[in-house]
mmCIF file of C-alpha atoms and ligand atoms in Angstrom:
data_model
loop_
_atom_site.group_PDB
_atom_site.id
_atom_site.type_symbol
_atom_site.label_atom_id
_atom_site.label_comp_id
_atom_site.label_asym_id
_atom_site.label_seq_id
_atom_site.Cartn_x
_atom_site.Cartn_y
_atom_site.Cartn_z
ATOM 1 C CA UNK A 262 36.271 32.597 130.399
ATOM 2 C CA UNK A 263 36.875 34.669 133.678
ATOM 3 C CA UNK A 264 34.401 33.965 135.946
ATOM 4 C CA UNK A 265 34.300 35.801 139.216
ATOM 5 C CA UNK A 266 35.779 33.812 141.602
ATOM 6 C CA UNK A 267 33.166 32.807 144.651
ATOM 7 C CA UNK A 268 30.485 32.127 141.727
ATOM 8 C CA UNK A 269 33.113 29.409 140.034
ATOM 9 C CA UNK A 270 33.778 27.958 143.034
ATOM 10 C CA UNK A 271 30.650 27.776 144.739
ATOM 11 C CA UNK A 272 29.614 23.998 145.119
ATOM 12 C CA UNK A 273 26.037 22.981 144.383
ATOM 13 C CA UNK A 274 23.635 22.520 147.116
ATOM 14 C CA UNK A 275 24.366 19.481 148.612
ATOM 15 C CA UNK A 276 20.494 19.098 149.396
ATOM 16 C CA UNK A 277 19.519 19.809 146.021
ATOM 17 C CA UNK A 278 21.800 17.563 144.143
ATOM 18 C CA UNK A 279 21.602 14.716 146.188
ATOM 19 C CA UNK A 280 17.691 14.690 145.492
ATOM 20 C CA UNK A 281 18.414 15.181 141.800
ATOM 21 C CA UNK A 282 20.834 12.108 141.492
ATOM 22 C CA UNK A 283 17.555 10.097 143.557
ATOM 23 C CA UNK A 284 15.299 11.198 141.172
ATOM 24 C CA UNK A 285 17.151 10.106 137.959
ATOM 25 C CA UNK A 286 17.748 7.072 139.591
ATOM 26 C CA UNK A 287 14.094 6.561 139.697
ATOM 27 C CA UNK A 288 13.398 8.192 136.241
ATOM 28 C CA UNK A 289 16.240 5.563 135.230
ATOM 29 C CA UNK A 290 14.016 2.565 136.247
ATOM 30 C CA UNK A 291 16.056 1.754 139.719
ATOM 31 C CA UNK A 292 13.649 1.236 143.311
ATOM 32 C CA UNK A 293 14.743 4.002 144.875
ATOM 33 C CA UNK A 294 13.194 5.414 148.007
ATOM 34 C CA UNK A 295 14.185 8.740 148.251
ATOM 35 C CA UNK A 296 14.812 10.502 151.469
ATOM 36 C CA UNK A 297 16.359 13.272 150.969
ATOM 37 C CA UNK A 298 13.794 15.148 149.921
ATOM 38 C CA UNK A 299 12.864 18.866 151.863
ATOM 39 C CA UNK A 300 10.081 19.488 150.285
ATOM 40 C CA UNK A 301 6.522 17.966 151.732
ATOM 41 C CA UNK A 302 4.714 15.357 149.455
ATOM 42 C CA UNK A 303 1.326 17.237 149.820
ATOM 43 C CA UNK A 304 -0.379 19.079 147.674
ATOM 44 C CA UNK A 305 -0.311 22.795 148.262
ATOM 45 C CA UNK A 306 -4.640 23.643 149.695
ATOM 46 C CA UNK A 307 -7.016 23.090 147.627
ATOM 47 C CA UNK A 308 -7.676 27.077 148.597
ATOM 48 C CA UNK A 309 -4.667 28.486 147.040
ATOM 49 C CA UNK A 310 -4.702 26.295 143.970
ATOM 50 C CA UNK A 311 -8.168 27.644 143.141
ATOM 51 C CA UNK A 312 -6.936 31.675 144.048
ATOM 52 C CA UNK A 313 -3.809 30.759 141.577
ATOM 53 C CA UNK A 314 -5.866 29.729 138.656
ATOM 54 C CA UNK A 315 -8.864 32.317 139.755
ATOM 55 C CA UNK A 316 -5.708 35.144 139.276
ATOM 56 C CA UNK A 317 -4.003 33.913 136.310
ATOM 57 C CA UNK A 318 -7.747 33.823 134.862
ATOM 58 C CA UNK A 319 -7.833 37.374 135.469
ATOM 59 C CA UNK A 320 -5.412 38.356 133.127
ATOM 60 C CA UNK A 321 -4.047 40.536 135.692
ATOM 61 C CA UNK A 322 -0.633 39.554 136.551
ATOM 62 C CA UNK A 323 1.227 42.309 136.185
ATOM 63 C CA UNK A 324 4.867 43.859 137.895
ATOM 64 C CA UNK A 325 3.473 44.487 142.082
ATOM 65 C CA UNK A 326 5.925 46.827 143.839
ATOM 66 C CA UNK A 327 9.981 45.585 144.320
ATOM 67 C CA UNK A 328 8.865 44.378 148.084
ATOM 68 C CA UNK A 329 5.630 42.613 147.724
ATOM 69 C CA UNK A 330 2.228 43.725 146.968
ATOM 70 C CA UNK A 331 0.753 45.960 150.005
ATOM 71 C CA UNK A 332 -1.798 44.029 150.736
ATOM 72 C CA UNK A 333 0.352 40.893 150.936
ATOM 73 C CA UNK A 334 2.996 42.695 153.278
ATOM 74 C CA UNK A 335 -0.270 43.833 155.275
ATOM 75 C CA UNK A 336 -1.442 40.246 156.032
ATOM 76 C CA UNK A 337 2.142 38.677 156.618
ATOM 77 C CA UNK A 338 2.596 41.871 159.392
ATOM 78 C CA UNK A 339 -0.860 40.580 160.974
ATOM 79 C CA UNK A 340 0.333 36.772 160.556
ATOM 80 C CA UNK A 341 3.166 37.473 162.540
ATOM 81 C CA UNK A 342 1.988 39.712 165.286
ATOM 82 C CA UNK A 343 -0.696 36.913 165.321
ATOM 83 C CA UNK A 344 2.154 33.631 165.594
ATOM 84 C CA UNK A 345 4.706 35.719 167.097
ATOM 85 C CA UNK A 346 2.808 37.594 169.452
ATOM 86 C CA UNK A 347 4.663 40.557 169.144
ATOM 87 C CA UNK A 348 3.022 43.776 166.610
ATOM 88 C CA UNK A 349 4.295 43.988 163.059
ATOM 89 C CA UNK A 350 3.676 46.613 160.256
ATOM 90 C CA UNK A 351 3.687 45.944 156.893
ATOM 91 C CA UNK A 352 6.596 48.233 155.831
ATOM 92 C CA UNK A 353 8.822 45.574 158.153
ATOM 93 C CA UNK A 354 8.053 42.905 155.628
ATOM 94 C CA UNK A 355 9.484 42.366 152.158
ATOM 95 C CA UNK A 356 8.647 39.831 150.212
ATOM 96 C CA UNK A 357 10.608 37.405 148.424
ATOM 97 C CA UNK A 358 10.576 34.822 146.123
ATOM 98 C CA UNK A 359 11.563 32.224 148.371
ATOM 99 C CA UNK A 360 13.000 31.929 152.363
ATOM 100 C CA UNK A 361 16.663 31.149 150.546
ATOM 101 C CA UNK A 362 16.295 34.673 148.147
ATOM 102 C CA UNK A 363 14.642 36.549 151.674
ATOM 103 C CA UNK A 364 17.895 34.552 153.641
ATOM 104 C CA UNK A 365 20.447 35.423 150.154
ATOM 105 C CA UNK A 366 19.358 39.119 150.606
ATOM 106 C CA UNK A 367 20.049 39.321 154.072
ATOM 107 C CA UNK A 368 23.070 38.144 154.272
ATOM 108 C CA UNK A 369 24.541 40.135 150.996
ATOM 109 C CA UNK A 370 23.034 43.015 153.026
ATOM 110 C CA UNK A 371 24.695 42.738 156.233
ATOM 111 C CA UNK A 372 27.818 41.124 155.656
ATOM 112 C CA UNK A 373 31.118 42.647 154.499
ATOM 113 C CA UNK A 374 34.259 41.513 153.550
ATOM 114 C CA UNK A 375 35.834 39.316 156.524
ATOM 115 C CA UNK A 376 32.709 39.617 158.653
ATOM 116 C CA UNK A 377 32.253 36.400 160.915
ATOM 117 C CA UNK A 378 28.514 34.773 160.786
ATOM 118 C CA UNK A 379 28.364 32.216 163.555
ATOM 119 C CA UNK A 380 26.388 29.105 162.375
ATOM 120 C CA UNK A 381 25.241 26.857 164.832
ATOM 121 C CA UNK A 382 25.920 23.021 163.813
ATOM 122 C CA UNK A 383 24.432 21.300 162.611
ATOM 123 C CA UNK A 384 23.743 24.288 160.273
ATOM 124 C CA UNK A 385 21.538 23.500 156.804
ATOM 125 C CA UNK A 386 23.473 23.242 154.207
ATOM 126 C CA UNK A 387 23.066 27.093 151.943
ATOM 127 C CA UNK A 388 23.805 28.943 154.889
ATOM 128 C CA UNK A 389 27.574 28.293 154.692
ATOM 129 C CA UNK A 390 27.800 29.463 151.015
ATOM 130 C CA UNK A 391 25.741 32.006 151.625
ATOM 131 C CA UNK A 392 27.602 33.806 154.099
ATOM 132 C CA UNK A 393 31.345 32.883 151.909
ATOM 133 C CA UNK A 394 29.469 34.246 148.848
ATOM 134 C CA UNK A 395 28.813 37.690 150.385
ATOM 135 C CA UNK A 396 32.783 37.513 151.064
ATOM 136 C CA UNK A 397 32.311 37.173 154.801
ATOM 137 C CA UNK A 398 33.215 33.853 157.392
ATOM 138 C CA UNK A 399 31.281 31.089 158.464
ATOM 139 C CA UNK A 400 32.231 30.336 162.085
ATOM 140 C CA UNK A 401 30.414 26.998 162.798
ATOM 141 C CA UNK A 402 29.737 26.458 166.246
ATOM 142 C CA UNK A 403 29.791 22.464 167.860
ATOM 143 C CA UNK A 404 25.950 21.824 168.936
ATOM 144 C CA UNK A 405 26.061 19.717 172.420
ATOM 145 C CA UNK A 406 25.183 15.971 172.507
ATOM 146 C CA UNK A 407 21.198 16.322 172.387
ATOM 147 C CA UNK A 408 22.039 18.800 168.902
ATOM 148 C CA UNK A 409 20.849 21.835 171.022
ATOM 149 C CA UNK A 410 22.492 25.063 170.977
ATOM 150 C CA UNK A 411 25.554 24.885 173.339
ATOM 151 C CA UNK A 412 25.503 28.534 174.729
ATOM 152 C CA UNK A 413 29.225 28.716 176.268
ATOM 153 C CA UNK A 414 30.631 27.649 172.611
ATOM 154 C CA UNK A 415 28.188 30.129 171.262
ATOM 155 C CA UNK A 416 29.539 32.612 173.677
ATOM 156 C CA UNK A 417 32.993 31.866 173.201
ATOM 157 C CA UNK A 418 33.232 32.177 169.207
ATOM 158 C CA UNK A 419 32.442 35.603 169.475
ATOM 159 C CA UNK A 420 35.007 37.629 168.412
ATOM 160 C CA UNK A 421 35.492 41.062 167.480
ATOM 161 C CA UNK A 422 35.052 40.878 163.901
ATOM 162 C CA UNK A 423 31.727 38.796 164.807
ATOM 163 C CA UNK A 424 28.484 40.584 163.461
ATOM 164 C CA UNK A 425 25.986 38.079 163.487
ATOM 165 C CA UNK A 426 24.542 34.636 164.063
ATOM 166 C CA UNK A 427 22.014 32.636 162.241
ATOM 167 C CA UNK A 428 19.595 30.575 163.721
ATOM 168 C CA UNK A 429 17.067 27.881 162.662
ATOM 169 C CA UNK A 430 14.420 26.334 165.061
ATOM 170 C CA UNK A 431 12.813 24.231 164.377
ATOM 171 C CA UNK A 432 16.731 22.636 162.830
ATOM 172 C CA UNK A 433 17.102 21.349 159.531
ATOM 173 C CA UNK A 434 18.500 18.504 159.563
ATOM 174 C CA UNK A 435 17.958 18.050 163.390
ATOM 175 C CA UNK A 436 14.636 19.149 164.082
ATOM 176 C CA UNK A 437 15.835 20.447 167.737
ATOM 177 C CA UNK A 438 13.695 23.487 168.844
ATOM 178 C CA UNK A 439 15.418 26.563 170.499
ATOM 179 C CA UNK A 440 13.684 26.484 174.334
ATOM 180 C CA UNK A 441 12.721 29.699 176.077
ATOM 181 C CA UNK A 442 15.917 29.752 178.420
ATOM 182 C CA UNK A 443 18.129 29.040 175.327
ATOM 183 C CA UNK A 444 16.366 31.800 173.012
ATOM 184 C CA UNK A 445 16.674 34.406 176.112
ATOM 185 C CA UNK A 446 20.512 33.519 176.995
ATOM 186 C CA UNK A 447 21.290 34.031 173.296
ATOM 187 C CA UNK A 448 19.536 37.312 173.022
ATOM 188 C CA UNK A 449 21.052 38.206 175.843
ATOM 189 C CA UNK A 450 24.169 37.384 174.501
ATOM 190 C CA UNK A 451 23.422 39.024 171.053
ATOM 191 C CA UNK A 452 22.340 42.212 173.072
ATOM 192 C CA UNK A 453 26.010 42.290 175.352
ATOM 193 C CA UNK A 454 27.985 41.340 172.086
ATOM 194 C CA UNK A 455 26.253 43.726 169.854
ATOM 195 C CA UNK A 456 24.957 40.808 167.070
ATOM 196 C CA UNK A 457 22.519 40.992 164.969
ATOM 197 C CA UNK A 458 19.892 37.437 164.429
ATOM 198 C CA UNK A 459 18.710 36.248 161.038
ATOM 199 C CA UNK A 460 16.331 33.955 162.454
ATOM 200 C CA UNK A 461 15.102 31.689 159.818
ATOM 201 C CA UNK A 462 11.648 29.890 160.828
ATOM 202 C CA UNK A 463 10.628 28.483 157.884
ATOM 203 C CA UNK A 464 9.562 24.948 159.909
ATOM 204 C CA UNK A 465 7.496 26.835 162.654
ATOM 205 C CA UNK A 466 4.140 25.461 161.562
ATOM 206 C CA UNK A 467 5.717 21.868 161.574
ATOM 207 C CA UNK A 468 6.123 21.507 165.314
ATOM 208 C CA UNK A 469 5.054 18.646 167.917
ATOM 209 C CA UNK A 470 4.263 17.764 171.628
ATOM 210 C CA UNK A 471 2.985 20.779 172.055
ATOM 211 C CA UNK A 472 6.029 22.609 171.790
ATOM 212 C CA UNK A 473 6.009 26.539 171.796
ATOM 213 C CA UNK A 474 8.053 27.857 168.543
ATOM 214 C CA UNK A 475 10.546 30.174 169.714
ATOM 215 C CA UNK A 476 11.492 33.578 168.384
ATOM 216 C CA UNK A 477 13.803 36.212 169.206
ATOM 217 C CA UNK A 478 11.257 38.677 168.918
ATOM 218 C CA UNK A 479 9.514 38.168 171.646
ATOM 219 C CA UNK A 480 12.397 38.806 174.473
ATOM 220 C CA UNK A 481 12.028 42.377 174.381
ATOM 221 C CA UNK A 482 12.539 44.937 172.680
ATOM 222 C CA UNK A 483 16.439 45.158 172.177
ATOM 223 C CA UNK A 484 15.954 41.631 170.647
ATOM 224 C CA UNK A 485 12.992 42.574 168.040
ATOM 225 C CA UNK A 486 15.145 45.262 166.768
ATOM 226 C CA UNK A 487 17.899 42.804 166.383
ATOM 227 C CA UNK A 488 16.467 39.885 164.680
ATOM 228 C CA UNK A 489 15.462 39.190 161.182
ATOM 229 C CA UNK A 490 12.678 36.370 160.449
ATOM 230 C CA UNK A 491 12.993 34.468 157.499
ATOM 231 C CA UNK A 492 10.097 32.384 156.547
ATOM 232 C CA UNK A 493 7.580 31.375 154.130
ATOM 233 C CA UNK A 494 4.671 29.683 152.008
ATOM 234 C CA UNK A 495 7.373 26.203 151.098
ATOM 235 C CA UNK A 496 6.956 24.143 153.964
ATOM 236 C CA UNK A 497 3.583 25.071 155.986
ATOM 237 C CA UNK A 498 1.422 25.021 152.718
ATOM 238 C CA UNK A 499 3.581 22.642 150.912
ATOM 239 C CA UNK A 500 4.001 25.101 148.046
ATOM 240 C CA UNK A 501 7.835 24.365 147.714
ATOM 241 C CA UNK A 502 7.174 25.256 143.691
ATOM 242 C CA UNK A 503 5.325 28.340 144.358
ATOM 243 C CA UNK A 504 8.459 30.090 145.520
ATOM 244 C CA UNK A 505 7.412 32.654 147.636
ATOM 245 C CA UNK A 506 8.654 33.692 150.740
ATOM 246 C CA UNK A 507 9.565 36.849 152.625
ATOM 247 C CA UNK A 508 11.773 38.472 156.386
ATOM 248 C CA UNK A 509 10.712 41.054 158.366
ATOM 249 C CA UNK A 510 12.620 42.757 160.356
ATOM 250 C CA UNK A 511 12.986 46.834 161.462
ATOM 251 C CA UNK A 512 12.547 49.189 158.051
ATOM 252 C CA UNK A 513 16.003 50.182 157.913
ATOM 253 C CA UNK A 514 16.849 46.305 157.216
ATOM 254 C CA UNK A 515 14.310 45.100 155.208
ATOM 255 C CA UNK A 516 14.479 48.636 153.531
ATOM 256 C CA UNK A 517 17.660 47.642 152.267
ATOM 257 C CA UNK A 518 16.850 44.262 151.537
ATOM 258 C CA UNK A 519 14.069 45.385 149.076
ATOM 259 C CA UNK A 520 16.574 48.203 147.647
ATOM 260 C CA UNK A 521 18.922 45.322 146.896
ATOM 261 C CA UNK A 522 16.041 42.938 145.423
ATOM 262 C CA UNK A 523 14.436 45.515 143.357
ATOM 263 C CA UNK A 524 17.970 46.184 141.478
ATOM 264 C CA UNK A 525 18.930 42.338 141.328
ATOM 265 C CA UNK A 526 15.278 40.716 141.031
ATOM 266 C CA UNK A 527 12.380 42.357 141.319
ATOM 267 C CA UNK A 528 8.656 41.977 142.524
ATOM 268 C CA UNK A 529 8.037 37.954 143.390
ATOM 269 C CA UNK A 530 6.087 36.861 141.243
ATOM 270 C CA UNK A 531 2.494 38.181 141.595
ATOM 271 C CA UNK A 532 0.593 34.782 141.438
ATOM 272 C CA UNK A 533 1.997 33.148 143.896
ATOM 273 C CA UNK A 534 1.783 36.307 145.868
ATOM 274 C CA UNK A 535 -2.127 36.285 145.132
ATOM 275 C CA UNK A 536 -1.322 32.438 146.524
ATOM 276 C CA UNK A 537 0.537 32.848 149.523
ATOM 277 C CA UNK A 538 -2.389 35.655 150.615
ATOM 278 C CA UNK A 539 -4.816 33.269 150.549
ATOM 279 C CA UNK A 540 -3.006 30.902 152.760
ATOM 280 C CA UNK A 541 -2.378 33.170 155.502
ATOM 281 C CA UNK A 542 -5.508 34.597 155.384
ATOM 282 C CA UNK A 543 -6.887 31.936 156.393
ATOM 283 C CA UNK A 544 -5.224 28.735 157.411
ATOM 284 C CA UNK A 545 -6.744 25.294 155.056
ATOM 285 C CA UNK A 546 -7.647 22.955 157.044
ATOM 286 C CA UNK A 547 -4.926 20.645 155.078
ATOM 287 C CA UNK A 548 -2.252 22.251 156.868
ATOM 288 C CA UNK A 549 -2.698 20.492 160.334
ATOM 289 C CA UNK A 550 -3.929 17.374 158.645
ATOM 290 C CA UNK A 551 -0.383 17.504 157.006
ATOM 291 C CA UNK A 552 1.320 17.873 160.220
ATOM 292 C CA UNK A 553 -0.585 15.687 162.233
ATOM 293 C CA UNK A 554 0.694 13.186 159.356
ATOM 294 C CA UNK A 555 3.958 14.496 159.947
ATOM 295 C CA UNK A 556 3.675 13.700 163.816
ATOM 296 C CA UNK A 557 2.787 10.273 163.232
ATOM 297 C CA UNK A 558 4.997 9.095 160.438
ATOM 298 C CA UNK A 559 8.122 10.885 163.077
ATOM 299 C CA UNK A 560 6.945 8.373 165.568
ATOM 300 C CA UNK A 561 7.484 5.793 163.486
ATOM 301 C CA UNK A 562 10.963 6.735 162.017
ATOM 302 C CA UNK A 563 12.717 7.647 165.151
ATOM 303 C CA UNK A 564 10.945 3.890 166.819
ATOM 304 C CA UNK A 565 12.048 1.811 163.540
ATOM 305 C CA UNK A 566 15.826 3.764 164.048
ATOM 306 C CA UNK A 567 16.049 2.909 167.346
ATOM 307 C CA UNK A 568 14.513 -0.666 166.753
ATOM 308 C CA UNK A 569 17.992 -0.769 164.467
ATOM 309 C CA UNK A 570 19.791 0.449 167.443
ATOM 310 C CA UNK A 571 21.006 4.393 165.628
ATOM 311 C CA UNK A 572 20.752 6.720 168.364
ATOM 312 C CA UNK A 573 18.620 9.764 167.361
ATOM 313 C CA UNK A 574 16.647 12.414 169.098
ATOM 314 C CA UNK A 575 12.804 12.809 169.214
ATOM 315 C CA UNK A 576 12.834 15.830 166.753
ATOM 316 C CA UNK A 577 10.296 18.186 168.342
ATOM 317 C CA UNK A 578 9.751 19.873 164.728
ATOM 318 C CA UNK A 579 10.461 20.122 160.766
ATOM 319 C CA UNK A 580 10.806 16.689 159.103
ATOM 320 C CA UNK A 581 14.024 14.905 159.114
ATOM 321 C CA UNK A 582 15.643 12.977 161.265
ATOM 322 C CA UNK A 583 19.088 13.073 161.895
ATOM 323 C CA UNK A 584 20.607 9.720 163.670
ATOM 324 C CA UNK A 585 24.295 9.128 164.714
ATOM 325 C CA UNK A 586 25.261 6.464 162.519
ATOM 326 C CA UNK A 587 28.767 7.399 163.460
ATOM 327 C CA UNK A 588 29.637 3.087 164.717
ATOM 328 C CA UNK A 589 29.401 2.333 160.673
ATOM 329 C CA UNK A 590 31.201 4.906 159.116
ATOM 330 C CA UNK A 591 34.928 4.111 157.482
ATOM 331 C CA UNK A 592 36.805 6.527 156.752
ATOM 332 C CA UNK A 593 34.677 7.727 154.167
ATOM 333 C CA UNK A 594 32.489 8.954 156.632
ATOM 334 C CA UNK A 595 29.132 10.046 155.897
ATOM 335 C CA UNK A 596 29.065 10.964 152.676
ATOM 336 C CA UNK A 597 30.472 7.505 151.973
ATOM 337 C CA UNK A 598 27.753 6.021 153.952
ATOM 338 C CA UNK A 599 25.163 7.265 152.161
ATOM 339 C CA UNK A 600 26.655 6.416 148.946
ATOM 340 C CA UNK A 601 26.882 2.831 149.830
ATOM 341 C CA UNK A 602 23.608 3.218 151.403
ATOM 342 C CA UNK A 603 22.132 4.234 147.844
ATOM 343 C CA UNK A 604 24.199 1.423 145.496
ATOM 344 C CA UNK A 605 23.214 -0.978 148.125
ATOM 345 C CA UNK A 606 19.866 -0.804 149.818
ATOM 346 C CA UNK A 607 18.449 1.913 147.217
ATOM 347 C CA UNK A 608 17.836 4.329 150.053
ATOM 348 C CA UNK A 609 19.084 7.890 149.576
ATOM 349 C CA UNK A 610 19.662 10.342 152.220
ATOM 350 C CA UNK A 611 21.919 13.465 152.698
ATOM 351 C CA UNK A 612 25.376 12.870 154.714
ATOM 352 C CA UNK A 613 25.393 15.175 158.026
ATOM 353 C CA UNK A 614 29.026 16.521 156.646
ATOM 354 C CA UNK A 615 26.807 18.556 154.278
ATOM 355 C CA UNK A 616 25.227 19.958 157.754
ATOM 356 C CA UNK A 617 29.530 20.647 159.212
ATOM 357 C CA UNK A 618 28.098 17.572 160.971
ATOM 358 C CA UNK A 619 30.097 14.320 160.382
ATOM 359 C CA UNK A 620 29.057 11.447 162.283
ATOM 360 C CA UNK A 621 25.257 11.886 161.393
ATOM 361 C CA UNK A 622 22.957 11.120 158.110
ATOM 362 C CA UNK A 623 19.407 13.258 156.842
ATOM 363 C CA UNK A 624 16.874 11.233 156.347
ATOM 364 C CA UNK A 625 13.444 13.514 155.464
ATOM 365 C CA UNK A 626 10.259 11.375 156.411
ATOM 366 C CA UNK A 627 8.385 13.547 153.943
ATOM 367 C CA UNK A 628 7.130 10.002 152.245
ATOM 368 C CA UNK A 629 4.085 7.588 152.936
ATOM 369 C CA UNK A 630 4.194 5.438 155.303
ATOM 370 C CA UNK A 631 4.312 2.221 153.098
ATOM 371 C CA UNK A 632 7.885 3.681 151.804
ATOM 372 C CA UNK A 633 9.320 4.377 155.507
ATOM 373 C CA UNK A 634 8.418 1.253 156.776
ATOM 374 C CA UNK A 635 10.283 -0.227 153.483
ATOM 375 C CA UNK A 636 13.183 2.540 153.822
ATOM 376 C CA UNK A 637 13.538 1.504 157.166
ATOM 377 C CA UNK A 638 13.465 -2.589 156.386
ATOM 378 C CA UNK A 639 16.044 -1.511 153.961
ATOM 379 C CA UNK A 640 18.248 0.346 156.432
ATOM 380 C CA UNK A 641 17.879 -2.845 158.846
ATOM 381 C CA UNK A 642 19.462 -5.478 155.952
ATOM 382 C CA UNK A 643 22.352 -2.475 155.056
ATOM 383 C CA UNK A 644 23.830 -2.550 158.674
ATOM 384 C CA UNK A 645 23.141 -6.187 158.909
ATOM 385 C CA UNK A 646 25.253 -7.114 155.765
ATOM 386 C CA UNK A 647 28.285 -4.986 157.007
HETATM 387 N N1 LIG B 290 15.926 27.553 154.991
HETATM 388 C C1 LIG B 290 15.599 26.178 155.528
HETATM 389 C C2 LIG B 290 16.555 25.650 157.121
HETATM 390 C C3 LIG B 290 15.531 25.405 154.401
HETATM 391 O O1 LIG B 290 15.370 23.855 154.810
HETATM 392 C C4 LIG B 290 14.785 26.141 153.218
HETATM 393 C C5 LIG B 290 14.572 24.287 152.280
HETATM 394 N N2 LIG B 290 14.757 25.003 151.367
HETATM 395 C C6 LIG B 290 14.677 27.419 153.280
HETATM 396 C C7 LIG B 290 15.114 27.780 153.983
HETATM 397 C C8 LIG B 290 14.363 27.412 151.676
HETATM 398 O O2 LIG B 290 13.195 27.899 151.518
HETATM 399 P P1 LIG B 290 12.536 28.298 149.905
HETATM 400 O O3 LIG B 290 13.553 28.342 149.440
HETATM 401 O O4 LIG B 290 11.830 26.849 149.459
HETATM 402 O O5 LIG B 290 11.542 29.413 150.890
HETATM 403 N N1 LIG B 291 15.267 22.743 152.657
HETATM 404 C C1 LIG B 291 15.363 20.968 151.478
HETATM 405 C C2 LIG B 291 16.520 20.963 152.036
HETATM 406 O O1 LIG B 291 17.244 20.855 152.772
HETATM 407 C C3 LIG B 291 15.328 22.177 150.409
HETATM 408 C C4 LIG B 291 16.445 21.715 149.277
HETATM 409 C C5 LIG B 291 17.314 23.301 149.191
HETATM 410 O O2 LIG B 291 16.921 24.149 149.061
HETATM 411 O O3 LIG B 291 18.530 23.037 149.540
HETATM 412 O O4 LIG B 291 16.567 19.447 152.205
#
């Protein structure tokens, strides 16, 4: 069979592949603690489940317009206006099958052969492949030692072929959140060099210590016009399996992505649209309880890692920690470390190399407290045995 080379050569998503491997081992009866999971270990809120059920029972599960049903686009525009503090209109919103679908749609719409796109390390696994699949070149920009954005390195990475930058605050895998100064400086640079900003804000509801969520759209009219926000239901509402997300951008951009999706994928799942509209209309009480619980676990895991002597920045958002394990690596790097950790200690994790950042591993704390404590004990025994 002759394949499209870009499709044939695309690697499996490392996060999904490692999660699947951990689940396989668990199904075989192994006592694996799965810290790969990029999904909340909570159920979708009760009101969301009720709304989905009632919608199915209504029998009216039909196609909606390809960019989403008007009432949901309106609700998302209202939600963004409230949470980001600048007005959004429904025509700027394109509802997608997931945040991943929104990101890929934007990249396929904006990136042409040979275009360079800046990715800030550590960068989420799929960004690299989405840009490559579109024919573009992902340019990885190193971060500061505290895993924050290095504005000088970003400026130095811009060439005449650079078209845009992808940012992710709070960051998967590091949990780092942009400060206001950093966001302002980034927006200024993008204006100066005429770059679009693809702002993946999927973890914006999972933010701790009173940290303010920063979005480029609040940094003036110019930044607002060159920014595409991507968000969705997966993380904030523990609705990963619903597969629903969106992008919001000036109609010129959201319209092109909407057209593309009308040909490639069609309207998003109508049940999930109903469920998402319910979640956004009034935030279910379960959401703040979940965020409070993540916050508690974050403190527990970071303290546990520091007791084991593993340097780890206290993440301000998301539900991952990204400790520095460089003192424990051999030539097999973070991938070898994760493989041994899984084989010898039955703790599944994701190597920093998957995020373009050697020397670290990503551990998700979307697990119950007892499992987190057990995982830390196993990690301690594993490190001591070496
Ligand atoms: N962006 C980041 C940074 C993520 O971690 C995820 C999680 N899978 C996504 C986007 C995609 O979310 P989803 O496709 O579940 O909406
Ligand atoms: N975002 C999650 C993660 O990083 C889910 C997996 C994925 O979609 O790749 O683990």
